[in-house]
CSV table of N, CA and C in Angstrom, one decimal:
chain,number,residue,atom,x,y,z
A,1,MET,N,109.2,27.7,-132.1
A,1,MET,CA,109.7,27.0,-130.9
A,1,MET,C,111.6,27.1,-131.1
A,2,ASP,N,111.9,27.1,-132.8
A,2,ASP,CA,113.6,26.7,-132.8
A,2,ASP,C,113.9,28.4,-132.5
A,3,LEU,N,114.1,29.4,-132.9
A,3,LEU,CA,114.3,30.4,-132.7
A,3,LEU,C,114.0,31.0,-131.2
A,4,LEU,N,113.2,30.5,-130.7
A,4,LEU,CA,112.8,31.5,-129.1
A,4,LEU,C,114.0,30.2,-128.7
A,5,GLU,N,114.1,29.4,-128.5
A,5,GLU,CA,115.1,28.8,-128.0
A,5,GLU,C,116.5,29.0,-128.3
A,6,ASP,N,116.8,29.5,-129.1
A,6,ASP,CA,118.4,29.6,-129.7
A,6,ASP,C,118.3,30.8,-128.9
A,7,VAL,N,117.7,32.5,-128.8
A,7,VAL,CA,118.2,33.0,-127.9
A,7,VAL,C,117.0,33.0,-126.6
A,8,GLY,N,117.4,31.5,-126.3
A,8,GLY,CA,117.6,31.0,-124.7
A,8,GLY,C,116.1,31.1,-124.3
A,9,VAL,N,114.8,31.1,-124.7
A,9,VAL,CA,114.0,31.5,-124.0
A,9,VAL,C,113.4,29.9,-123.6
A,10,LYS,N,113.1,29.2,-122.0
A,10,LYS,CA,112.7,28.0,-121.6
A,10,LYS,C,111.4,28.3,-122.7
A,11,PRO,N,111.1,26.3,-123.2
A,11,PRO,CA,110.1,26.1,-123.9
A,11,PRO,C,109.0,25.9,-122.8
A,12,ASP,N,109.5,25.5,-121.7
A,12,ASP,CA,108.1,25.9,-120.1
A,12,ASP,C,107.6,27.4,-120.0
A,13,ARG,N,108.6,28.8,-120.8
A,13,ARG,CA,107.8,29.6,-120.0
A,13,ARG,C,107.3,30.2,-121.7
A,14,VAL,N,106.6,29.5,-122.7
A,14,VAL,CA,105.9,29.9,-124.1
A,14,VAL,C,104.6,29.6,-123.6
A,15,VAL,N,104.1,30.2,-124.8
A,15,VAL,CA,102.4,29.4,-124.7
A,15,VAL,C,102.0,29.7,-126.0
A,16,VAL,N,102.3,28.8,-126.8
A,16,VAL,CA,101.4,29.2,-128.3
A,16,VAL,C,100.2,29.2,-128.6
A,17,GLY,N,99.1,30.2,-128.7
A,17,GLY,CA,98.1,30.6,-128.3
A,17,GLY,C,96.7,30.7,-129.5
A,18,HIS,N,95.5,30.5,-130.0
A,18,HIS,CA,94.8,30.2,-130.7
A,18,HIS,C,95.1,29.1,-131.2
A,19,LEU,N,95.2,28.5,-130.9
A,19,LEU,CA,95.5,26.9,-131.6
A,19,LEU,C,94.4,26.4,-131.8
A,20,GLY,N,93.7,26.5,-131.3
A,20,GLY,CA,92.0,26.0,-131.5
A,20,GLY,C,91.0,26.4,-132.7
A,21,ASN,N,92.3,27.7,-133.2
A,21,ASN,CA,92.2,28.2,-134.6
A,21,ASN,C,91.9,27.3,-135.5
A,22,LEU,N,93.5,26.4,-135.6
A,22,LEU,CA,94.2,25.3,-136.1
A,22,LEU,C,93.0,24.0,-136.1
A,23,VAL,N,92.5,23.7,-136.8
A,23,VAL,CA,91.1,22.7,-136.6
A,23,VAL,C,92.2,21.8,-137.5
A,24,ASP,N,92.5,20.3,-137.0
A,24,ASP,CA,93.2,19.4,-137.5
A,24,ASP,C,93.1,18.9,-136.0
A,25,PRO,N,92.7,17.7,-136.6
A,25,PRO,CA,91.6,16.0,-135.4
A,25,PRO,C,92.4,15.5,-134.8
A,26,THR,N,94.6,15.4,-135.7
A,26,THR,CA,94.6,14.7,-135.4
A,26,THR,C,96.0,15.6,-134.5
A,27,VAL,N,96.0,16.8,-133.9
A,27,VAL,CA,96.3,17.3,-133.0
A,27,VAL,C,98.1,17.1,-133.6
A,28,GLN,N,98.6,17.3,-134.3
A,28,GLN,CA,100.4,17.2,-134.9
A,28,GLN,C,100.8,18.6,-134.3
A,29,ILE,N,100.3,19.2,-134.9
A,29,ILE,CA,101.3,20.3,-134.8
A,29,ILE,C,101.6,21.3,-132.8
A,30,HIS,N,100.1,20.7,-132.3
A,30,HIS,CA,99.7,20.9,-131.4
A,30,HIS,C,100.8,19.6,-130.2
A,31,LYS,N,100.5,18.9,-130.7
A,31,LYS,CA,101.3,17.7,-129.7
A,31,LYS,C,103.2,18.3,-130.2
A,32,ALA,N,103.1,18.3,-131.2
A,32,ALA,CA,104.7,18.7,-131.7
A,32,ALA,C,105.3,20.1,-130.2
A,33,ILE,N,104.6,21.1,-130.1
A,33,ILE,CA,104.7,22.1,-129.1
A,33,ILE,C,104.8,21.8,-127.8
A,34,CYS,N,103.9,20.6,-127.4
A,34,CYS,CA,103.6,19.8,-126.3
A,34,CYS,C,105.1,19.2,-125.8
A,35,LYS,N,105.5,18.5,-126.9
A,35,LYS,CA,106.4,17.6,-126.6
A,35,LYS,C,107.7,18.2,-126.5
A,36,ARG,N,107.6,19.6,-127.2
A,36,ARG,CA,109.2,20.9,-127.0
A,36,ARG,C,108.7,21.2,-125.7
A,37,GLY,N,107.4,21.1,-124.5
A,37,GLY,CA,108.0,21.2,-123.5
A,37,GLY,C,107.0,22.8,-123.4
A,38,ALA,N,106.0,23.3,-124.0
A,38,ALA,CA,105.7,24.7,-124.2
A,38,ALA,C,104.3,24.1,-123.9
A,39,TYR,N,103.4,25.4,-123.6
A,39,TYR,CA,102.0,25.5,-123.7
A,39,TYR,C,101.2,25.9,-124.9
A,40,VAL,N,99.8,24.6,-125.1
A,40,VAL,CA,98.9,25.5,-126.5
A,40,VAL,C,98.1,26.0,-125.4
A,41,GLY,N,97.7,26.8,-126.2
A,41,GLY,CA,96.8,27.3,-125.8
A,41,GLY,C,95.2,27.6,-126.5
A,42,PHE,N,94.4,26.8,-125.9
A,42,PHE,CA,92.9,26.8,-126.5
A,42,PHE,C,92.1,28.4,-125.6
A,43,ASP,N,92.2,29.2,-126.4
A,43,ASP,CA,92.0,30.6,-125.7
A,43,ASP,C,90.8,31.3,-126.5
A,44,ARG,N,89.9,30.5,-126.9
A,44,ARG,CA,88.5,31.3,-127.7
A,44,ARG,C,87.4,31.1,-127.4
A,45,LEU,N,87.2,30.3,-126.6
A,45,LEU,CA,86.7,29.1,-126.6
A,45,LEU,C,85.3,29.9,-125.4
A,46,GLY,N,83.7,29.4,-125.9
A,46,GLY,CA,83.2,29.3,-125.8
A,46,GLY,C,81.9,29.8,-126.7
A,47,GLY,N,82.2,29.9,-127.3
A,47,GLY,CA,81.5,30.0,-129.1
A,47,GLY,C,80.7,28.7,-129.8
A,48,PRO,N,81.2,29.5,-131.0
A,48,PRO,CA,79.7,28.8,-132.0
A,48,PRO,C,81.1,27.8,-132.9
A,49,THR,N,82.7,28.0,-132.5
A,49,THR,CA,83.9,27.2,-132.9
A,49,THR,C,84.6,26.7,-132.0
A,50,ASP,N,83.6,26.2,-130.8
A,50,ASP,CA,84.0,25.2,-129.7
A,50,ASP,C,83.5,23.7,-130.3
A,51,GLU,N,83.0,23.2,-131.5
A,51,GLU,CA,82.9,21.8,-131.5
A,51,GLU,C,84.0,21.3,-131.8
A,52,PRO,N,84.6,21.4,-133.0
A,52,PRO,CA,86.0,21.2,-133.1
A,52,PRO,C,87.3,21.3,-132.5
A,53,GLN,N,87.0,21.9,-131.1
A,53,GLN,CA,88.3,22.0,-130.1
A,53,GLN,C,87.7,20.8,-129.1
A,54,VAL,N,86.6,20.8,-128.5
A,54,VAL,CA,86.6,19.2,-127.4
A,54,VAL,C,87.4,18.5,-127.9
A,55,PRO,N,87.2,18.1,-129.3
A,55,PRO,CA,88.3,16.9,-129.3
A,55,PRO,C,89.3,16.8,-129.5
A,56,MET,N,89.3,18.2,-130.3
A,56,MET,CA,91.1,18.4,-130.2
A,56,MET,C,91.7,18.4,-128.6
A,57,VAL,N,91.2,19.2,-127.8
A,57,VAL,CA,91.7,18.8,-126.2
A,57,VAL,C,91.7,17.3,-125.7
A,58,MET,N,90.3,16.9,-126.0
A,58,MET,CA,90.8,15.8,-125.7
A,58,MET,C,91.9,14.9,-125.9
A,59,ALA,N,91.9,14.1,-127.4
A,59,ALA,CA,93.3,14.4,-128.5
A,59,ALA,C,94.4,14.3,-127.1
A,60,LEU,N,94.4,15.7,-126.9
A,60,LEU,CA,95.9,16.1,-126.5
A,60,LEU,C,96.0,15.3,-124.7
A,61,VAL,N,94.7,15.4,-123.7
A,61,VAL,CA,94.2,15.0,-122.6
A,61,VAL,C,95.0,13.1,-123.0
A,62,ASN,N,94.3,12.6,-123.8
A,62,ASN,CA,94.4,11.2,-123.8
A,62,ASN,C,95.6,10.9,-124.7
A,63,ALA,N,96.8,11.7,-125.1
A,63,ALA,CA,98.1,11.8,-125.7
A,63,ALA,C,98.9,11.8,-124.5
A,64,GLY,N,98.4,11.9,-123.0
A,64,GLY,CA,99.6,12.6,-122.2
A,64,GLY,C,99.9,14.6,-121.6
A,65,PHE,N,99.5,14.9,-122.8
A,65,PHE,CA,99.7,16.4,-123.0
A,65,PHE,C,98.8,17.7,-122.1
A,66,ALA,N,97.8,16.6,-120.9
A,66,ALA,CA,97.1,17.6,-120.3
A,66,ALA,C,97.6,19.4,-119.5
A,67,ASP,N,99.0,18.3,-119.2
A,67,ASP,CA,99.7,19.0,-118.6
A,67,ASP,C,100.7,20.5,-118.9
A,68,ARG,N,100.3,20.3,-120.7
A,68,ARG,CA,100.6,21.3,-121.5
A,68,ARG,C,99.6,22.3,-122.3
A,69,VAL,N,98.0,22.2,-121.5
A,69,VAL,CA,97.6,22.7,-121.9
A,69,VAL,C,96.7,23.9,-121.7
A,70,MET,N,96.0,24.6,-121.7
A,70,MET,CA,95.7,25.7,-121.1
A,70,MET,C,94.0,25.9,-122.0
A,71,LEU,N,92.9,26.6,-121.0
A,71,LEU,CA,92.1,26.6,-121.7
A,71,LEU,C,91.7,28.3,-121.3
A,72,SER,N,90.9,29.1,-121.9
A,72,SER,CA,90.3,30.7,-121.8
A,72,SER,C,89.5,31.1,-122.8
A,73,SER,N,89.1,32.0,-121.9
A,73,SER,CA,88.2,32.9,-123.2
A,73,SER,C,89.2,33.6,-123.7
A,74,ASP,N,89.0,34.0,-124.6
A,74,ASP,CA,89.7,36.0,-125.6
A,74,ASP,C,88.1,36.6,-125.8
A,75,LEU,N,88.8,37.6,-124.8
A,75,LEU,CA,87.3,38.7,-124.9
A,75,LEU,C,87.5,40.2,-125.1
A,76,ALA,N,87.4,40.6,-126.7
A,76,ALA,CA,87.8,41.8,-126.8
A,76,ALA,C,86.9,43.0,-127.3
A,77,ARG,N,86.1,42.5,-127.5
A,77,ARG,CA,84.8,43.1,-128.2
A,77,ARG,C,83.5,43.7,-126.9
A,78,PRO,N,82.7,44.6,-127.0
A,78,PRO,CA,82.2,44.9,-125.6
A,78,PRO,C,80.6,44.2,-125.7
A,79,ASN,N,80.9,43.5,-127.3
A,79,ASN,CA,79.2,42.9,-127.4
A,79,ASN,C,79.2,41.7,-126.5
A,80,ALA,N,80.3,41.4,-126.4
A,80,ALA,CA,80.2,39.9,-125.8
A,80,ALA,C,80.6,40.0,-123.8
A,81,ILE,N,81.2,41.3,-123.7
A,81,ILE,CA,80.2,41.2,-122.1
A,81,ILE,C,78.9,41.0,-122.1
A,82,LYS,N,79.1,40.4,-121.0
A,82,LYS,CA,77.4,39.8,-120.5
A,82,LYS,C,76.4,41.0,-120.5
A,83,ARG,N,76.6,42.1,-119.9
A,83,ARG,CA,75.7,43.5,-119.9
A,83,ARG,C,75.3,44.2,-121.5
A,84,ASN,N,75.9,43.1,-122.1
A,84,ASN,CA,76.0,44.0,-124.0
A,84,ASN,C,75.4,42.7,-124.3
A,85,GLY,N,75.3,41.5,-123.8
A,85,GLY,CA,74.3,40.8,-124.1
A,85,GLY,C,75.3,39.3,-124.8
A,86,GLY,N,76.6,39.8,-124.5
A,86,GLY,CA,77.0,38.0,-125.1
A,86,GLY,C,77.3,36.9,-124.0
A,87,PRO,N,78.4,36.3,-123.7
A,87,PRO,CA,78.5,35.1,-122.9
A,87,PRO,C,79.5,35.5,-121.7
A,88,GLY,N,80.0,36.6,-120.9
A,88,GLY,CA,80.5,37.4,-120.6
A,88,GLY,C,82.0,36.5,-120.3
A,89,TYR,N,82.7,36.7,-119.4
A,89,TYR,CA,84.1,36.6,-119.0
A,89,TYR,C,83.8,35.2,-118.7
A,90,ALA,N,83.1,34.8,-118.2
A,90,ALA,CA,83.2,33.6,-117.3
A,90,ALA,C,82.9,32.1,-118.8
A,91,LYS,N,82.8,32.5,-119.7
A,91,LYS,CA,82.2,31.8,-121.1
A,91,LYS,C,83.1,30.2,-121.0
A,92,THR,N,84.2,30.5,-121.0
A,92,THR,CA,85.1,29.1,-120.8
A,92,THR,C,84.5,27.4,-119.6
A,93,LEU,N,84.3,28.6,-117.9
A,93,LEU,CA,83.7,27.8,-117.6
A,93,LEU,C,82.6,27.4,-117.6
A,94,THR,N,81.3,28.3,-118.7
A,94,THR,CA,80.2,27.9,-118.6
A,94,THR,C,79.6,27.6,-119.4
A,95,VAL,N,80.4,27.9,-120.6
A,95,VAL,CA,79.7,27.2,-122.1
A,95,VAL,C,80.9,26.1,-122.1
A,96,PHE,N,82.0,26.1,-122.1
A,96,PHE,CA,82.9,25.1,-122.9
A,96,PHE,C,83.2,23.6,-122.0
A,97,LEU,N,83.9,24.2,-120.8
A,97,LEU,CA,83.6,22.9,-120.4
A,97,LEU,C,82.6,22.1,-119.9
A,98,PRO,N,81.5,22.2,-119.5
A,98,PRO,CA,80.5,21.0,-120.1
A,98,PRO,C,80.4,20.7,-121.0
A,99,LYS,N,81.3,20.8,-122.3
A,99,LYS,CA,81.0,19.9,-123.3
A,99,LYS,C,82.0,18.9,-123.4
A,100,LEU,N,83.2,19.2,-122.2
A,100,LEU,CA,84.4,18.7,-121.9
A,100,LEU,C,84.4,17.7,-121.4
A,101,LYS,N,83.5,17.9,-120.2
A,101,LYS,CA,83.2,17.0,-119.3
A,101,LYS,C,81.9,16.4,-119.7
A,102,ALA,N,81.5,16.5,-120.8
A,102,ALA,CA,80.3,15.4,-121.7
A,102,ALA,C,81.7,14.8,-122.1
A,103,ALA,N,82.6,15.4,-123.3
A,103,ALA,CA,83.3,13.9,-123.8
A,103,ALA,C,84.5,13.3,-122.8
A,104,GLY,N,84.4,13.6,-121.6
A,104,GLY,CA,84.8,12.4,-120.9
A,104,GLY,C,86.3,13.5,-119.9
A,105,ALA,N,86.1,14.8,-119.8
A,105,ALA,CA,87.1,15.3,-118.8
A,105,ALA,C,86.5,15.2,-118.2
A,106,THR,N,88.0,14.9,-117.2
A,106,THR,CA,87.9,14.4,-115.2
A,106,THR,C,87.8,15.9,-115.0
A,107,ASP,N,87.2,16.3,-113.7
A,107,ASP,CA,87.4,17.3,-113.2
A,107,ASP,C,89.0,17.9,-113.0
A,108,ASP,N,89.7,16.7,-112.4
A,108,ASP,CA,91.1,17.0,-112.5
A,108,ASP,C,91.9,17.2,-113.4
A,109,VAL,N,91.5,16.8,-114.2
A,109,VAL,CA,91.8,17.4,-115.7
A,109,VAL,C,91.6,18.7,-116.2
A,110,ILE,N,90.2,19.1,-115.9
A,110,ILE,CA,89.9,20.4,-116.1
A,110,ILE,C,90.5,21.3,-115.5
A,111,ARG,N,90.9,21.1,-114.2
A,111,ARG,CA,91.1,21.8,-113.1
A,111,ARG,C,93.0,22.3,-113.5
A,112,GLN,N,93.8,21.2,-113.9
A,112,GLN,CA,94.8,21.5,-114.6
A,112,GLN,C,95.2,22.6,-115.1
A,113,MET,N,94.2,22.3,-116.7
A,113,MET,CA,93.9,22.7,-117.8
A,113,MET,C,93.1,24.8,-117.5
A,114,THR,N,92.7,24.9,-116.4
A,114,THR,CA,92.4,25.6,-115.9
A,114,THR,C,92.7,26.5,-115.0
A,115,VAL,N,93.3,25.6,-114.0
A,115,VAL,CA,94.2,26.2,-112.7
A,115,VAL,C,95.2,26.4,-112.8
A,116,ASP,N,96.0,24.6,-112.5
A,116,ASP,CA,97.6,24.4,-112.5
A,116,ASP,C,98.8,24.7,-113.0
A,117,ASN,N,98.2,24.7,-114.3
A,117,ASN,CA,98.8,25.4,-115.8
A,117,ASN,C,99.1,26.5,-115.6
A,118,PRO,N,97.7,27.3,-115.4
A,118,PRO,CA,98.3,29.0,-115.9
A,118,PRO,C,98.7,29.4,-114.2
A,119,ARG,N,98.9,29.0,-113.3
A,119,ARG,CA,99.2,29.0,-111.9
A,119,ARG,C,101.2,28.9,-112.3
A,120,GLN,N,101.1,27.5,-112.4
A,120,GLN,CA,102.3,27.7,-113.0
A,120,GLN,C,103.0,28.2,-113.7
A,121,PHE,N,102.6,28.4,-114.9
A,121,PHE,CA,103.1,29.5,-116.0
A,121,PHE,C,103.2,30.5,-115.9
A,122,LEU,N,102.0,31.2,-115.0
A,122,LEU,CA,102.5,32.4,-114.2
A,122,LEU,C,102.9,33.1,-113.2
A,123,ALA,N,103.7,31.9,-112.4
A,123,ALA,CA,104.7,32.0,-111.4
A,123,ALA,C,105.7,33.1,-111.5
A,124,PHE,N,106.6,33.2,-110.4
A,124,PHE,CA,107.7,34.6,-110.8
A,124,PHE,C,108.4,33.4,-111.0
A,125,VAL,N,109.2,34.0,-111.8
A,125,VAL,CA,110.9,33.1,-112.2
A,125,VAL,C,112.2,34.0,-112.0
A,126,PRO,N,112.6,34.1,-111.3
A,126,PRO,CA,113.7,35.2,-111.0
A,126,PRO,C,114.5,34.9,-112.2
A,127,LYS,N,115.5,35.7,-113.1
A,127,LYS,CA,115.9,35.8,-113.9
A,127,LYS,C,117.0,36.0,-113.4
A,128,THR,N,118.1,35.3,-114.2
A,128,THR,CA,119.6,34.9,-114.1
A,128,THR,C,120.2,35.5,-114.9
A,129,ARG,N,121.8,36.1,-114.8
A,129,ARG,CA,122.4,36.8,-115.8
A,129,ARG,C,123.1,36.0,-116.7
A,130,ARG,N,122.9,36.6,-117.9
A,130,ARG,CA,123.6,35.2,-119.2
A,130,ARG,C,125.0,35.7,-119.6
A,131,PRO,N,125.8,35.0,-119.4
A,131,PRO,CA,126.8,35.3,-119.7
A,131,PRO,C,127.3,36.0,-120.4
A,132,ALA,N,127.9,37.1,-120.2
A,132,ALA,CA,128.6,38.0,-121.2
A,132,ALA,C,128.9,37.9,-122.7
């Protein structure tokens, strides 16, 4: 984050992805990123690695960082596509979100992490000239 900010990147234009792979029940690194104003991405959801990720996402929600979390699927192999026998593109919605709801996530929080946060992050922000 320091490097990005040093060259003028605004933290709210940064998503640090694959953070579900960093299994840490205390989510200290995740919280530090959120406190800086960047987003944390749990983006390999809907599979066998979900179990530690549910409490990590809930820890961030309970710490007040739902507005800095994005949830999605990382689908890169043909065998993950539904017609090839995999869980398909909707696996975050069909597999992970029910687990998150069972852990206590509300519909509003889920919407924030799956719709509102990505919409805000992906919104067009016109560039301004940097001084020479």
